[in-house]
Each structure stands twice: as C-alpha cells, then as structure tokens.
PDB file of C-alpha atoms in Angstrom:
ATOM      1  CA  GLU A   1       0.000   0.000   0.000  1.00 71.00           C
ATOM      2  CA  PRO A   2       1.410   3.438  -0.892  1.00 71.00           C
ATOM      3  CA  GLU A   3       2.439   5.541   2.040  1.00 91.00           C
ATOM      4  CA  VAL A   4       3.594   9.015   2.998  1.00 95.00           C
ATOM      5  CA  THR A   5       7.286   9.101   3.864  1.00 95.00           C
ATOM      6  CA  GLN A   6       9.004  11.715   5.997  1.00 96.00           C
ATOM      7  CA  THR A   7      12.658  12.478   6.603  1.00 96.00           C
ATOM      8  CA  PRO A   8      14.451  12.785   8.887  1.00 96.00           C
ATOM      9  CA  SER A   9      12.734  10.814  11.633  1.00 95.00           C
ATOM     10  CA  HIS A  10      14.457  12.941  14.264  1.00 97.00           C
ATOM     11  CA  GLN A  11      16.052  16.371  13.937  1.00 97.00           C
ATOM     12  CA  VAL A  12      17.930  18.167  16.690  1.00 98.00           C
ATOM     13  CA  THR A  13      18.727  21.816  16.122  1.00 97.00           C
ATOM     14  CA  GLN A  14      19.811  24.847  18.082  1.00 97.00           C
ATOM     15  CA  MET A  15      17.490  27.749  18.708  1.00 97.00           C
ATOM     16  CA  GLY A  16      17.631  30.261  15.873  1.00 97.00           C
ATOM     17  CA  GLN A  17      18.702  27.740  13.248  1.00 98.00           C
ATOM     18  CA  GLU A  18      16.735  26.922  10.123  1.00 98.00           C
ATOM     19  CA  VAL A  19      15.324  23.442   9.587  1.00 98.00           C
ATOM     20  CA  ILE A  20      13.695  21.800   6.609  1.00 97.00           C
ATOM     21  CA  LEU A  21      11.412  18.852   7.111  1.00 98.00           C
ATOM     22  CA  ARG A  22      10.812  16.708   4.067  1.00 97.00           C
ATOM     23  CA  CYS A  23       7.855  14.664   2.947  1.00 97.00           C
ATOM     24  CA  VAL A  24       6.990  12.547  -0.068  1.00 96.00           C
ATOM     25  CA  PRO A  25       3.194  12.346  -0.290  1.00 95.00           C
ATOM     26  CA  ILE A  26       1.315   9.530  -1.969  1.00 93.00           C
ATOM     27  CA  SER A  27       1.850  10.009  -5.683  1.00 89.00           C
ATOM     28  CA  ASN A  28      -1.699  10.529  -6.956  1.00 87.00           C
ATOM     29  CA  HIS A  29      -2.833  12.686  -4.043  1.00 91.00           C
ATOM     30  CA  LEU A  30      -3.712  16.315  -4.599  1.00 90.00           C
ATOM     31  CA  TYR A  31      -3.955  17.786  -1.109  1.00 92.00           C
ATOM     32  CA  PHE A  32      -1.004  18.100   1.233  1.00 94.00           C
ATOM     33  CA  TYR A  33      -0.844  19.073   4.860  1.00 95.00           C
ATOM     34  CA  TRP A  34       1.433  19.678   7.784  1.00 97.00           C
ATOM     35  CA  TYR A  35       0.260  19.045  11.320  1.00 97.00           C
ATOM     36  CA  ARG A  36       2.193  19.106  14.544  1.00 96.00           C
ATOM     37  CA  GLN A  37       1.802  17.412  17.899  1.00 95.00           C
ATOM     38  CA  ILE A  38       3.539  18.698  20.985  1.00 93.00           C
ATOM     39  CA  LEU A  39       4.406  15.756  23.211  1.00 86.00           C
ATOM     40  CA  GLY A  40       1.312  14.303  24.837  1.00 81.00           C
ATOM     41  CA  GLN A  41      -1.010  16.877  23.336  1.00 86.00           C
ATOM     42  CA  LYS A  42      -3.478  16.972  20.515  1.00 86.00           C
ATOM     43  CA  VAL A  43      -2.728  17.169  16.832  1.00 93.00           C
ATOM     44  CA  GLU A  44      -2.757  20.743  15.498  1.00 94.00           C
ATOM     45  CA  PHE A  45      -3.255  21.870  11.924  1.00 94.00           C
ATOM     46  CA  LEU A  46      -0.507  24.024  10.450  1.00 96.00           C
ATOM     47  CA  VAL A  47      -1.123  24.389   6.735  1.00 95.00           C
ATOM     48  CA  SER A  48      -2.831  22.863   3.729  1.00 93.00           C
ATOM     49  CA  PHE A  49      -1.530  23.008   0.163  1.00 93.00           C
ATOM     50  CA  TYR A  50      -3.372  22.438  -3.077  1.00 90.00           C
ATOM     51  CA  ASN A  51      -2.651  23.252  -6.700  1.00 88.00           C
ATOM     52  CA  ASN A  52       0.787  24.573  -5.819  1.00 88.00           C
ATOM     53  CA  GLU A  53      -0.356  27.089  -3.289  1.00 92.00           C
ATOM     54  CA  ILE A  54      -1.352  27.370   0.342  1.00 94.00           C
ATOM     55  CA  SER A  55      -5.106  26.857   0.669  1.00 91.00           C
ATOM     56  CA  GLU A  56      -5.332  27.458   4.402  1.00 90.00           C
ATOM     57  CA  LYS A  57      -3.024  28.102   7.317  1.00 92.00           C
ATOM     58  CA  SER A  58      -3.426  28.327  11.064  1.00 92.00           C
ATOM     59  CA  GLU A  59      -2.342  31.035  13.487  1.00 91.00           C
ATOM     60  CA  ILE A  60       0.650  28.861  14.354  1.00 93.00           C
ATOM     61  CA  PHE A  61       1.901  29.109  10.759  1.00 95.00           C
ATOM     62  CA  ASP A  62       3.474  32.538  11.038  1.00 93.00           C
ATOM     63  CA  ASP A  63       6.189  34.179   8.962  1.00 94.00           C
ATOM     64  CA  GLN A  64       8.801  31.787  10.332  1.00 96.00           C
ATOM     65  CA  PHE A  65       7.143  28.913   8.476  1.00 97.00           C
ATOM     66  CA  SER A  66       6.980  28.202   4.774  1.00 97.00           C
ATOM     67  CA  VAL A  67       6.062  25.271   2.570  1.00 97.00           C
ATOM     68  CA  GLU A  68       7.203  24.290  -0.863  1.00 94.00           C
ATOM     69  CA  ARG A  69       6.619  21.589  -3.421  1.00 91.00           C
ATOM     70  CA  PRO A  70       9.833  22.016  -5.362  1.00 84.00           C
ATOM     71  CA  ASP A  71       9.765  19.134  -7.804  1.00 84.00           C
ATOM     72  CA  GLY A  72       6.339  17.542  -8.021  1.00 78.00           C
ATOM     73  CA  SER A  73       7.091  14.807  -5.504  1.00 86.00           C
ATOM     74  CA  ASN A  74       8.589  16.380  -2.382  1.00 93.00           C
ATOM     75  CA  PHE A  75       6.679  18.625   0.000  1.00 96.00           C
ATOM     76  CA  THR A  76       8.782  20.535   2.493  1.00 97.00           C
ATOM     77  CA  LEU A  77       8.193  22.536   5.647  1.00 98.00           C
ATOM     78  CA  LYS A  78      10.807  25.137   6.508  1.00 98.00           C
ATOM     79  CA  ILE A  79      11.148  26.830   9.855  1.00 97.00           C
ATOM     80  CA  ARG A  80      13.436  29.828   9.402  1.00 96.00           C
ATOM     81  CA  SER A  81      14.522  30.564  12.946  1.00 95.00           C
ATOM     82  CA  THR A  82      13.537  27.829  15.348  1.00 97.00           C
ATOM     83  CA  LYS A  83      12.315  28.525  18.859  1.00 96.00           C
ATOM     84  CA  LEU A  84      12.209  26.198  21.845  1.00 96.00           C
ATOM     85  CA  GLU A  85       8.424  25.993  21.547  1.00 95.00           C
ATOM     86  CA  ASP A  86       8.751  24.601  18.017  1.00 97.00           C
ATOM     87  CA  SER A  87       9.849  21.309  19.545  1.00 97.00           C
ATOM     88  CA  ALA A  88       7.168  18.823  18.523  1.00 97.00           C
ATOM     89  CA  MET A  89       6.366  15.932  16.249  1.00 96.00           C
ATOM     90  CA  TYR A  90       5.612  17.201  12.755  1.00 97.00           C
ATOM     91  CA  PHE A  91       3.361  15.090  10.588  1.00 97.00           C
ATOM     92  CA  CYS A  92       2.939  15.393   6.868  1.00 97.00           C
ATOM     93  CA  ALA A  93      -0.311  14.108   5.368  1.00 95.00           C
ATOM     94  CA  SER A  94      -1.844  13.803   1.947  1.00 94.00           C
ATOM     95  CA  SER A  95      -5.297  13.027   0.624  1.00 90.00           C
ATOM     96  CA  ASP A  96      -7.174  12.514  -2.568  1.00 86.00           C
ATOM     97  CA  ASP A  97     -10.163  14.888  -2.575  1.00 75.00           C
ATOM     98  CA  ARG A  98     -12.328  13.978   0.418  1.00 65.00           C
ATOM     99  CA  ALA A  99     -10.708  10.694   1.319  1.00 69.00           C
ATOM    100  CA  PRO A 100      -9.184  10.364   4.821  1.00 85.00           C
ATOM    101  CA  LEU A 101      -5.786  11.944   5.351  1.00 89.00           C
ATOM    102  CA  HIS A 102      -2.865   9.553   5.175  1.00 92.00           C
ATOM    103  CA  PHE A 103      -0.186  10.524   7.650  1.00 94.00           C
ATOM    104  CA  GLY A 104       3.540   9.952   7.512  1.00 95.00           C
ATOM    105  CA  ASN A 105       5.506   8.592  10.467  1.00 94.00           C
ATOM    106  CA  GLY A 106       6.470  12.083  11.534  1.00 95.00           C
ATOM    107  CA  THR A 107       9.661  14.007  12.242  1.00 97.00           C
ATOM    108  CA  ARG A 108      10.491  14.616  15.857  1.00 96.00           C
ATOM    109  CA  LEU A 109      11.992  18.104  16.055  1.00 97.00           C
ATOM    110  CA  THR A 110      13.970  18.973  19.157  1.00 97.00           C
ATOM    111  CA  VAL A 111      15.110  22.570  19.554  1.00 97.00           C
ATOM    112  CA  THR A 112      17.791  23.122  22.186  1.00 97.00           C
TER     113      THR A 112
ATOM    114  CA  GLU B   1     -14.244  28.132  14.858  1.00 82.00           C
ATOM    115  CA  LEU B   2     -14.843  24.400  15.032  1.00 88.00           C
ATOM    116  CA  LYS B   3     -14.088  22.802  18.385  1.00 92.00           C
ATOM    117  CA  VAL B   4     -13.873  19.048  18.886  1.00 95.00           C
ATOM    118  CA  GLU B   5     -14.026  17.536  22.329  1.00 95.00           C
ATOM    119  CA  GLN B   6     -13.581  13.951  23.412  1.00 96.00           C
ATOM    120  CA  ASN B   7     -14.319  12.204  26.624  1.00 96.00           C
ATOM    121  CA  PRO B   8     -12.988  10.590  28.554  1.00 96.00           C
ATOM    122  CA  LEU B   9      -9.395  11.783  28.150  1.00 94.00           C
ATOM    123  CA  PHE B  10      -8.073   8.678  29.867  1.00 95.00           C
ATOM    124  CA  LEU B  11      -9.697   5.287  30.013  1.00 93.00           C
ATOM    125  CA  SER B  12      -8.387   2.251  31.786  1.00 94.00           C
ATOM    126  CA  MET B  13     -10.448  -0.860  31.332  1.00 91.00           C
ATOM    127  CA  GLN B  14     -10.186  -4.557  31.852  1.00 93.00           C
ATOM    128  CA  GLU B  15      -9.952  -7.027  29.043  1.00 95.00           C
ATOM    129  CA  GLY B  16     -13.312  -8.360  28.001  1.00 95.00           C
ATOM    130  CA  LYS B  17     -15.272  -5.235  28.974  1.00 95.00           C
ATOM    131  CA  ASN B  18     -17.208  -2.851  26.745  1.00 96.00           C
ATOM    132  CA  TYR B  19     -16.864   0.889  26.676  1.00 94.00           C
ATOM    133  CA  THR B  20     -17.679   3.949  24.575  1.00 96.00           C
ATOM    134  CA  ILE B  21     -15.616   7.019  23.702  1.00 97.00           C
ATOM    135  CA  TYR B  22     -17.563  10.170  22.867  1.00 98.00           C
ATOM    136  CA  CYS B  23     -16.697  12.900  20.399  1.00 97.00           C
ATOM    137  CA  ASN B  24     -18.639  16.164  20.278  1.00 96.00           C
ATOM    138  CA  TYR B  25     -18.060  18.905  17.740  1.00 94.00           C
ATOM    139  CA  SER B  26     -19.319  22.438  17.829  1.00 93.00           C
ATOM    140  CA  THR B  27     -20.344  23.404  14.289  1.00 85.00           C
ATOM    141  CA  THR B  28     -21.837  21.771  11.229  1.00 80.00           C
ATOM    142  CA  SER B  29     -19.688  19.076   9.693  1.00 80.00           C
ATOM    143  CA  ASP B  30     -20.737  16.393   7.256  1.00 79.00           C
ATOM    144  CA  ARG B  31     -17.939  13.960   8.032  1.00 87.00           C
ATOM    145  CA  LEU B  32     -16.109  12.565  10.992  1.00 93.00           C
ATOM    146  CA  TYR B  33     -12.885  10.583  11.174  1.00 94.00           C
ATOM    147  CA  TRP B  34     -11.430   8.317  13.811  1.00 97.00           C
ATOM    148  CA  TYR B  35      -7.699   7.724  14.072  1.00 96.00           C
ATOM    149  CA  ARG B  36      -5.552   5.514  16.250  1.00 96.00           C
ATOM    150  CA  GLN B  37      -2.093   6.490  17.479  1.00 94.00           C
ATOM    151  CA  ASP B  38       0.338   4.143  19.208  1.00 93.00           C
ATOM    152  CA  PRO B  39       3.020   5.784  21.402  1.00 88.00           C
ATOM    153  CA  GLY B  40       5.614   7.560  19.289  1.00 85.00           C
ATOM    154  CA  LYS B  41       3.912   6.503  16.073  1.00 89.00           C
ATOM    155  CA  SER B  42       1.870   8.016  13.313  1.00 91.00           C
ATOM    156  CA  LEU B  43      -1.903   8.355  13.016  1.00 93.00           C
ATOM    157  CA  GLU B  44      -3.685   5.402  11.482  1.00 93.00           C
ATOM    158  CA  SER B  45      -7.064   5.961   9.890  1.00 93.00           C
ATOM    159  CA  LEU B  46      -9.743   3.740  11.455  1.00 96.00           C
ATOM    160  CA  PHE B  47     -13.085   5.001  10.231  1.00 95.00           C
ATOM    161  CA  VAL B  48     -14.551   7.571   7.900  1.00 93.00           C
ATOM    162  CA  LEU B  49     -18.164   8.448   8.694  1.00 93.00           C
ATOM    163  CA  LEU B  50     -19.763  10.272   5.811  1.00 88.00           C
ATOM    164  CA  SER B  51     -23.387  10.839   6.705  1.00 84.00           C
ATOM    165  CA  ASN B  52     -25.890  11.127   9.490  1.00 84.00           C
ATOM    166  CA  GLY B  53     -26.603   7.717  10.961  1.00 85.00           C
ATOM    167  CA  ALA B  54     -23.454   6.170   9.490  1.00 89.00           C
ATOM    168  CA  VAL B  55     -22.198   3.149  11.384  1.00 93.00           C
ATOM    169  CA  LYS B  56     -18.975   1.323  10.636  1.00 95.00           C
ATOM    170  CA  GLN B  57     -17.449  -1.705  12.314  1.00 96.00           C
ATOM    171  CA  GLU B  58     -14.002  -3.223  12.206  1.00 95.00           C
ATOM    172  CA  GLY B  59     -13.310  -6.079  14.571  1.00 95.00           C
ATOM    173  CA  ARG B  60     -14.050  -5.006  18.136  1.00 96.00           C
ATOM    174  CA  LEU B  61     -14.473  -1.331  17.216  1.00 97.00           C
ATOM    175  CA  MET B  62     -17.668   0.289  16.002  1.00 98.00           C
ATOM    176  CA  ALA B  63     -18.095   3.968  15.156  1.00 97.00           C
ATOM    177  CA  SER B  64     -21.276   5.934  14.599  1.00 96.00           C
ATOM    178  CA  LEU B  65     -22.206   9.467  13.640  1.00 95.00           C
ATOM    179  CA  ASP B  66     -25.191  11.636  14.549  1.00 93.00           C
ATOM    180  CA  THR B  67     -24.773  14.914  12.669  1.00 90.00           C
ATOM    181  CA  LYS B  68     -27.873  16.461  14.235  1.00 91.00           C
ATOM    182  CA  ALA B  69     -26.485  15.953  17.733  1.00 93.00           C
ATOM    183  CA  ARG B  70     -22.943  16.688  16.493  1.00 93.00           C
ATOM    184  CA  LEU B  71     -21.839  13.504  18.200  1.00 95.00           C
ATOM    185  CA  SER B  72     -19.787  10.523  17.202  1.00 97.00           C
ATOM    186  CA  THR B  73     -19.097   7.465  19.319  1.00 97.00           C
ATOM    187  CA  LEU B  74     -16.420   4.798  19.202  1.00 98.00           C
ATOM    188  CA  HIS B  75     -17.594   1.639  20.914  1.00 97.00           C
ATOM    189  CA  ILE B  76     -15.188  -1.034  22.061  1.00 96.00           C
ATOM    190  CA  THR B  77     -16.542  -4.522  22.509  1.00 96.00           C
ATOM    191  CA  ALA B  78     -14.802  -7.156  24.640  1.00 93.00           C
ATOM    192  CA  ALA B  79     -11.576  -5.182  24.813  1.00 92.00           C
ATOM    193  CA  VAL B  80      -8.242  -6.897  24.235  1.00 93.00           C
ATOM    194  CA  HIS B  81      -4.776  -5.646  25.156  1.00 93.00           C
ATOM    195  CA  ASP B  82      -3.730  -4.756  21.621  1.00 94.00           C
ATOM    196  CA  LEU B  83      -6.420  -2.081  21.480  1.00 96.00           C
ATOM    197  CA  SER B  84      -4.386  -0.016  23.935  1.00 96.00           C
ATOM    198  CA  ALA B  85      -3.594   3.255  22.126  1.00 96.00           C
ATOM    199  CA  THR B  86      -4.712   6.879  21.897  1.00 95.00           C
ATOM    200  CA  TYR B  87      -7.823   7.400  19.810  1.00 97.00           C
ATOM    201  CA  PHE B  88      -8.562  10.709  18.122  1.00 96.00           C
ATOM    202  CA  CYS B  89     -11.665  11.904  16.391  1.00 96.00           C
ATOM    203  CA  ALA B  90     -11.350  14.665  13.816  1.00 95.00           C
ATOM    204  CA  ALA B  91     -13.822  16.762  11.869  1.00 92.00           C
ATOM    205  CA  PRO B  92     -13.337  19.014   8.856  1.00 88.00           C
ATOM    206  CA  ASN B  93     -14.416  22.612   8.933  1.00 78.00           C
ATOM    207  CA  PHE B  94     -17.414  22.828   6.643  1.00 70.00           C
ATOM    208  CA  GLY B  95     -16.348  23.589   3.100  1.00 66.00           C
ATOM    209  CA  ASN B  96     -12.678  22.753   3.400  1.00 68.00           C
ATOM    210  CA  GLU B  97     -10.382  19.864   4.160  1.00 71.00           C
ATOM    211  CA  LYS B  98      -8.648  21.202   7.267  1.00 82.00           C
ATOM    212  CA  LEU B  99      -9.173  18.706  10.082  1.00 89.00           C
ATOM    213  CA  THR B 100      -9.666  19.750  13.676  1.00 92.00           C
ATOM    214  CA  PHE B 101      -8.669  16.984  16.042  1.00 94.00           C
ATOM    215  CA  GLY B 102     -10.155  16.164  19.391  1.00 95.00           C
ATOM    216  CA  THR B 103      -8.064  16.017  22.521  1.00 93.00           C
ATOM    217  CA  GLY B 104      -7.604  12.270  22.215  1.00 95.00           C
ATOM    218  CA  THR B 105      -8.581   9.417  24.520  1.00 96.00           C
ATOM    219  CA  ARG B 106      -5.724   7.388  25.909  1.00 95.00           C
ATOM    220  CA  LEU B 107      -7.042   3.857  26.258  1.00 96.00           C
ATOM    221  CA  THR B 108      -5.244   1.301  28.416  1.00 96.00           C
ATOM    222  CA  ILE B 109      -6.502  -2.260  28.480  1.00 95.00           C
ATOM    223  CA  ILE B 110      -5.538  -4.135  31.610  1.00 92.00           C
ATOM    224  CA  PRO B 111      -5.185  -7.925  31.405  1.00 86.00           C
TER     225      PRO B 111
END
C-alpha cells in the first residue's frame, strides 16, 4: 500500500537555526498538509496546500514557516529561525479529494 | 471556529469489557474521522463516517455518527490488550479539508 514518507525521523537543532522537514506524499494525491503534535497533546493543523499554493493556514503558521513543493514529488516545511516551543512531532499528510488523510511517520523536532 | 471535544481523556479498562468514547463537535460538519495512534507513532485511519446515521465496524471497534447531535461514538466490545492506544476523532471545517482533532482518549486495556 502506498504511504507518505518523511525524513528525517528525528532532527535536533539549536534555537535560531533553520530546519527543513521533508515529505513525499502519496503520488496521486492532490492535497497536502502539515500538522504538529507537541508531546502528549493533541494534533494541530498548520497548513494545507493544493494546486501549488497554500489553501489554508493556522495562526501557528506565522512568517517563520513556509512550505514548498519544489519538484512535483517532495513537500517541504521550513522553519526559518527555530524557537524552543517549536519542539514537537511534525506530521505530513496527503489526501485525494475527500478521502481520509494519510499521515507519515512524523519528524520529531527537538530545539535546544 | 470548530471545536472538537472527546471524553474521557483517559480510560483504563479490563480485558473483556465494553466501553464507549464520545466525540462532540461544535459546528456543522458532514464527516467525521477516527484515528488511532500508538506511542511515538503516526496516526492510522480507522473510520470515515460520511453521513448522518453512518455506522462502521471493524473487529471489536464500532463507530457511529449523529450529525444532528454533532456527536460521534467509538464503541469497544470485549476489549483486548492490543487495542491499547490513543484514539482521536477529527472533523473538517465545513467547506474545506482542514481537520480539527479532538483532545484524544488514551485507552489502556488491563489484562
């Protein structure tokens, strides 16, 4: 069964550094998402992406965040200047129209 | 803004017992999803409920949706240890695909 893949599985970075989280969505899916989950808490929406542009973003997704689909297969989340409170599990997801979201295994981001 | 609430937040139950997890949402939504998450793992889709009165069953889990009451339930029958996980419900904001997740119910099945 096709799946969403994310790399790296764990990223440790210092406060103020830039990080790029990478995702390869399922190939025939049209909608792409980033969610995050702070340890032990609920899953929070960050951004959705369709037709090569952001379709919706949350209050969390401020100017420090950006997304890109550079080559038709990868979908990346960039955090320009990480803060301690950005430490979380970041999940990429994709879907085909109204089907359920398929989530990747996540990237655990630790900001020190 | 859509709010999704689950209860209970924590549930510890003995093997063989039945129990129900409740999911309430605050505004109109025509669909409801249930996901399972094992510790440190991703979210696995369990059920997609697409209409009022929808009922779906998979093994010992059964999910239902009442859109008029804005309520979904996940019923566990004769629980077994491997059902221990955190269960999330999620609803889309009407008219778009953004999912709002509930707080999650951490289920522990005790032998």
